[in-house]
Amino acid sequence: MELFKNKLILLISVVLILIAAQAQAQIAIGGGLGYNEKISGPGITAKAEFNITNEIAVSPGVTYFFGNSLYGFNQNTLAVDANAHYFFPILENKLKIYPLLGVNYSNYKSGASYYSYYYETYEVSDSAFGVNIGAGGRWQFSEKLSVYLEPKYVVSDYEQVIVNAGILFQL
């Protein structure tokens, strides 16, 4: 069952990316900062947004979370997302809010360095597919510049809450 779930999520993400690539639409690129509550750490995000229609967009993105380092124990995560948005314009099209639904692939690493009789280190890594559920808001300052805020919950073997905020530039 787990293998079927992973293949289905991968298929959905490929379809979303292909739809975005075929769309003769507006494209925005940008990035920002994020926070992952599971590893209690900040991250940096690179993101694109392909508007298929005025209301529907597909948004692939990559985020690297630095995690925390406490007593020699380190954690970090690399997350790859493909999300779909449905925009609801508010305030004369300056503010748009949207539900967010998509797929997620995350690679987790943790490790520690410590002294015992000898200096020792170890590292553990794992990955998981998941589903993103969330919401977002986008404030458009001009035709070319907007800012966004997206809190989301990732449903996977490593469930987590992620908040991203950043800037998008319209191409």
GROMACS .gro file of N, CA, C and O in nm, residues 30-37 41-49 59-66 77-83 85 98 100 103-104 106 132-139 146-154 160-168:
model
  256
   30GLY      N    1   1.073   3.355  -0.767
   30GLY     CA    2   1.120   3.426  -0.649
   30GLY      C    3   1.166   3.331  -0.541
   30GLY      O    4   1.199   3.216  -0.567
   31GLY      N    5   1.165   3.381  -0.422
   31GLY     CA    6   1.210   3.301  -0.310
   31GLY      C    7   1.184   3.374  -0.180
   31GLY      O    8   1.129   3.483  -0.178
   32GLY      N    9   1.226   3.310  -0.074
   32GLY     CA   10   1.204   3.370   0.056
   32GLY      C   11   1.259   3.285   0.168
   32GLY      O   12   1.351   3.206   0.150
   33LEU      N   13   1.198   3.302   0.283
   33LEU     CA   14   1.240   3.233   0.404
   33LEU      C   15   1.128   3.143   0.454
   33LEU      O   16   1.012   3.170   0.430
   34GLY      N   17   1.165   3.039   0.525
   34GLY     CA   18   1.067   2.947   0.579
   34GLY      C   19   1.103   2.905   0.720
   34GLY      O   20   1.214   2.929   0.768
   35TYR      N   21   1.008   2.839   0.784
   35TYR     CA   22   1.030   2.783   0.918
   35TYR      C   23   0.964   2.647   0.923
   35TYR      O   24   0.848   2.631   0.883
   36ASN      N   25   1.036   2.546   0.972
   36ASN     CA   26   0.986   2.410   0.985
   36ASN      C   27   0.976   2.378   1.133
   36ASN      O   28   1.078   2.372   1.202
   37GLU      N   29   0.856   2.354   1.182
   37GLU     CA   30   0.838   2.331   1.326
   37GLU      C   31   0.892   2.196   1.370
   37GLU      O   32   0.927   2.179   1.486
   41GLY      N   33   1.370   2.495   1.284
   41GLY     CA   34   1.475   2.568   1.216
   41GLY      C   35   1.428   2.647   1.096
   41GLY      O   36   1.325   2.618   1.036
   42PRO      N   37   1.507   2.750   1.059
   42PRO     CA   38   1.475   2.832   0.943
   42PRO      C   39   1.520   2.766   0.814
   42PRO      O   40   1.598   2.670   0.815
   43GLY      N   41   1.472   2.820   0.702
   43GLY     CA   42   1.511   2.768   0.573
   43GLY      C   43   1.505   2.875   0.466
   43GLY      O   44   1.453   2.985   0.489
   44ILE      N   45   1.558   2.843   0.348
   44ILE     CA   46   1.549   2.932   0.233
   44ILE      C   47   1.472   2.860   0.124
   44ILE      O   48   1.482   2.738   0.108
   45THR      N   49   1.392   2.937   0.048
   45THR     CA   50   1.301   2.882  -0.051
   45THR      C   51   1.327   2.943  -0.188
   45THR      O   52   1.348   3.064  -0.198
   46ALA      N   53   1.322   2.861  -0.291
   46ALA     CA   54   1.317   2.906  -0.430
   46ALA      C   55   1.186   2.853  -0.487
   46ALA      O   56   1.151   2.738  -0.465
   47LYS      N   57   1.112   2.940  -0.555
   47LYS     CA   58   0.977   2.902  -0.596
   47LYS      C   59   0.942   2.966  -0.729
   47LYS      O   60   0.993   3.073  -0.763
   48ALA      N   61   0.856   2.900  -0.804
   48ALA     CA   62   0.801   2.954  -0.928
   48ALA      C   63   0.649   2.941  -0.922
   48ALA      O   64   0.596   2.861  -0.844
   49GLU      N   65   0.583   3.020  -1.001
   49GLU     CA   66   0.436   3.013  -1.005
   49GLU      C   67   0.392   3.030  -1.150
   49GLU      O   68   0.427   3.128  -1.214
   59SER      N   69   0.251   2.573  -0.861
   59SER     CA   70   0.369   2.634  -0.800
   59SER      C   71   0.468   2.529  -0.750
   59SER      O   72   0.453   2.477  -0.641
   60PRO      N   73   0.573   2.499  -0.830
   60PRO     CA   74   0.680   2.413  -0.779
   60PRO      C   75   0.777   2.494  -0.694
   60PRO      O   76   0.793   2.614  -0.715
   61GLY      N   77   0.841   2.428  -0.599
   61GLY     CA   78   0.938   2.498  -0.514
   61GLY      C   79   1.032   2.402  -0.443
   61GLY      O   80   1.005   2.282  -0.433
   62VAL      N   81   1.144   2.458  -0.398
   62VAL     CA   82   1.244   2.383  -0.324
   62VAL      C   83   1.280   2.464  -0.200
   62VAL      O   84   1.302   2.584  -0.210
   63THR      N   85   1.286   2.397  -0.084
   63THR     CA   86   1.323   2.465   0.040
   63THR      C   87   1.428   2.382   0.113
   63THR      O   88   1.413   2.260   0.126
   64TYR      N   89   1.532   2.449   0.159
   64TYR     CA   90   1.633   2.384   0.242
   64TYR      C   91   1.621   2.440   0.383
   64TYR      O   92   1.638   2.561   0.402
   65PHE      N   93   1.591   2.353   0.479
   65PHE     CA   94   1.580   2.394   0.619
   65PHE      C   95   1.708   2.358   0.691
   65PHE      O   96   1.750   2.242   0.692
   66PHE      N   97   1.770   2.457   0.753
   66PHE     CA   98   1.897   2.439   0.821
   66PHE      C   99   1.882   2.363   0.952
   66PHE      O  100   1.977   2.304   1.000
   77THR      N  101   1.672   1.951   0.648
   77THR     CA  102   1.574   1.892   0.557
   77THR      C  103   1.578   1.963   0.423
   77THR      O  104   1.589   2.085   0.419
   78LEU      N  105   1.566   1.888   0.316
   78LEU     CA  106   1.549   1.942   0.183
   78LEU      C  107   1.410   1.899   0.137
   78LEU      O  108   1.380   1.780   0.131
   79ALA      N  109   1.324   1.996   0.106
   79ALA     CA  110   1.186   1.966   0.066
   79ALA      C  111   1.162   2.016  -0.076
   79ALA      O  112   1.198   2.128  -0.110
   80VAL      N  113   1.100   1.931  -0.159
   80VAL     CA  114   1.061   1.966  -0.295
   80VAL      C  115   0.909   1.956  -0.301
   80VAL      O  116   0.852   1.854  -0.264
   81ASP      N  117   0.845   2.064  -0.348
   81ASP     CA  118   0.699   2.072  -0.350
   81ASP      C  119   0.647   2.101  -0.489
   81ASP      O  120   0.713   2.167  -0.569
   82ALA      N  121   0.525   2.056  -0.517
   82ALA     CA  122   0.448   2.096  -0.635
   82ALA      C  123   0.306   2.119  -0.584
   82ALA      O  124   0.238   2.025  -0.544
   83ASN      N  125   0.263   2.246  -0.583
   83ASN     CA  126   0.135   2.283  -0.525
   83ASN      C  127   0.043   2.345  -0.629
   83ASN      O  128   0.089   2.403  -0.727
   85HIS      N  129  -0.288   2.618  -0.663
   85HIS     CA  130  -0.357   2.728  -0.594
   85HIS      C  131  -0.483   2.765  -0.671
   85HIS      O  132  -0.486   2.757  -0.794
   98TYR      N  133  -0.569   3.206  -0.116
   98TYR     CA  134  -0.587   3.081  -0.190
   98TYR      C  135  -0.568   2.960  -0.100
   98TYR      O  136  -0.485   2.962  -0.010
  100LEU      N  137  -0.423   2.581  -0.071
  100LEU     CA  138  -0.302   2.520  -0.127
  100LEU      C  139  -0.315   2.369  -0.112
  100LEU      O  140  -0.344   2.320  -0.003
  103VAL      N  141   0.185   1.811  -0.352
  103VAL     CA  142   0.265   1.697  -0.312
  103VAL      C  143   0.401   1.745  -0.262
  103VAL      O  144   0.446   1.854  -0.297
  104ASN      N  145   0.464   1.662  -0.179
  104ASN     CA  146   0.589   1.697  -0.115
  104ASN      C  147   0.681   1.576  -0.115
  104ASN      O  148   0.637   1.464  -0.091
  106SER      N  149   1.045   1.501   0.082
  106SER     CA  150   1.141   1.556   0.178
  106SER      C  151   1.251   1.456   0.207
  106SER      O  152   1.226   1.337   0.222
  132ASN      N  153   0.068   1.817   0.075
  132ASN     CA  154   0.061   1.951   0.135
  132ASN      C  155  -0.084   1.997   0.141
  132ASN      O  156  -0.155   1.989   0.041
  133ILE      N  157  -0.123   2.048   0.257
  133ILE     CA  158  -0.255   2.108   0.274
  133ILE      C  159  -0.233   2.240   0.346
  133ILE      O  160  -0.170   2.243   0.451
  134GLY      N  161  -0.283   2.348   0.288
  134GLY     CA  162  -0.260   2.477   0.352
  134GLY      C  163  -0.338   2.589   0.286
  134GLY      O  164  -0.436   2.567   0.216
  135ALA      N  165  -0.290   2.710   0.308
  135ALA     CA  166  -0.353   2.830   0.254
  135ALA      C  167  -0.243   2.931   0.230
  135ALA      O  168  -0.130   2.915   0.276
  136GLY      N  169  -0.276   3.034   0.158
  136GLY     CA  170  -0.177   3.136   0.132
  136GLY      C  171  -0.241   3.269   0.103
  136GLY      O  172  -0.362   3.280   0.080
  137GLY      N  173  -0.157   3.370   0.103
  137GLY     CA  174  -0.199   3.505   0.068
  137GLY      C  175  -0.090   3.571  -0.013
  137GLY      O  176   0.029   3.544   0.007
  138ARG      N  177  -0.131   3.654  -0.107
  138ARG     CA  178  -0.036   3.723  -0.195
  138ARG      C  179  -0.079   3.868  -0.210
  138ARG      O  180  -0.191   3.896  -0.248
  139TRP      N  181   0.013   3.960  -0.179
  139TRP     CA  182  -0.013   4.103  -0.191
  139TRP      C  183   0.069   4.154  -0.309
  139TRP      O  184   0.191   4.140  -0.311
  146SER      N  185   0.533   4.111  -0.604
  146SER     CA  186   0.435   4.075  -0.501
  146SER      C  187   0.506   3.997  -0.390
  146SER      O  188   0.615   3.944  -0.408
  147VAL      N  189   0.442   3.992  -0.274
  147VAL     CA  190   0.492   3.914  -0.161
  147VAL      C  191   0.387   3.808  -0.127
  147VAL      O  192   0.269   3.824  -0.156
  148TYR      N  193   0.433   3.699  -0.066
  148TYR     CA  194   0.341   3.590  -0.033
  148TYR      C  195   0.370   3.536   0.107
  148TYR      O  196   0.480   3.551   0.160
  149LEU      N  197   0.269   3.472   0.164
  149LEU     CA  198   0.279   3.401   0.292
  149LEU      C  199   0.201   3.271   0.278
  149LEU      O  200   0.084   3.275   0.237
  150GLU      N  201   0.265   3.157   0.309
  150GLU     CA  202   0.201   3.026   0.294
  150GLU      C  203   0.228   2.936   0.414
  150GLU      O  204   0.335   2.878   0.425
  151PRO      N  205   0.132   2.922   0.504
  151PRO     CA  206   0.143   2.816   0.605
  151PRO      C  207   0.082   2.687   0.549
  151PRO      O  208  -0.019   2.691   0.479
  152LYS      N  209   0.147   2.573   0.576
  152LYS     CA  210   0.094   2.446   0.526
  152LYS      C  211   0.129   2.333   0.622
  152LYS      O  212   0.224   2.344   0.700
  153TYR      N  213   0.051   2.230   0.613
  153TYR     CA  214   0.072   2.109   0.691
  153TYR      C  215   0.110   1.999   0.594
  153TYR      O  216   0.041   1.977   0.494
  154VAL      N  217   0.220   1.928   0.620
  154VAL     CA  218   0.265   1.819   0.533
  154VAL      C  219   0.224   1.687   0.598
  154VAL      O  220   0.268   1.655   0.709
  160GLN      N  221   0.460   1.755   0.955
  160GLN     CA  222   0.521   1.880   0.999
  160GLN      C  223   0.439   2.000   0.953
  160GLN      O  224   0.361   1.990   0.860
  161VAL      N  225   0.458   2.110   1.021
  161VAL     CA  226   0.398   2.238   0.983
  161VAL      C  227   0.510   2.326   0.931
  161VAL      O  228   0.615   2.339   0.994
  162ILE      N  229   0.488   2.385   0.814
  162ILE     CA  230   0.587   2.471   0.750
  162ILE      C  231   0.521   2.604   0.717
  162ILE      O  232   0.408   2.608   0.670
  163VAL      N  233   0.594   2.713   0.739
  163VAL     CA  234   0.549   2.847   0.701
  163VAL      C  235   0.656   2.908   0.612
  163VAL      O  236   0.773   2.910   0.648
  164ASN      N  237   0.615   2.954   0.493
  164ASN     CA  238   0.706   3.020   0.399
  164ASN      C  239   0.655   3.160   0.370
  164ASN      O  240   0.534   3.182   0.358
  165ALA      N  241   0.747   3.254   0.354
  165ALA     CA  242   0.714   3.391   0.314
  165ALA      C  243   0.824   3.440   0.221
  165ALA      O  244   0.942   3.407   0.239
  166GLY      N  245   0.786   3.519   0.120
  166GLY     CA  246   0.888   3.566   0.028
  166GLY      C  247   0.835   3.663  -0.076
  166GLY      O  248   0.726   3.718  -0.063
  167ILE      N  249   0.915   3.680  -0.180
  167ILE     CA  250   0.889   3.777  -0.286
  167ILE      C  251   0.880   3.703  -0.419
  167ILE      O  252   0.957   3.611  -0.444
  168LEU      N  253   0.786   3.744  -0.505
  168LEU     CA  254   0.774   3.690  -0.639
  168LEU      C  255   0.786   3.803  -0.740
  168LEU      O  256   0.729   3.912  -0.723
   0.00000   0.00000   0.00000
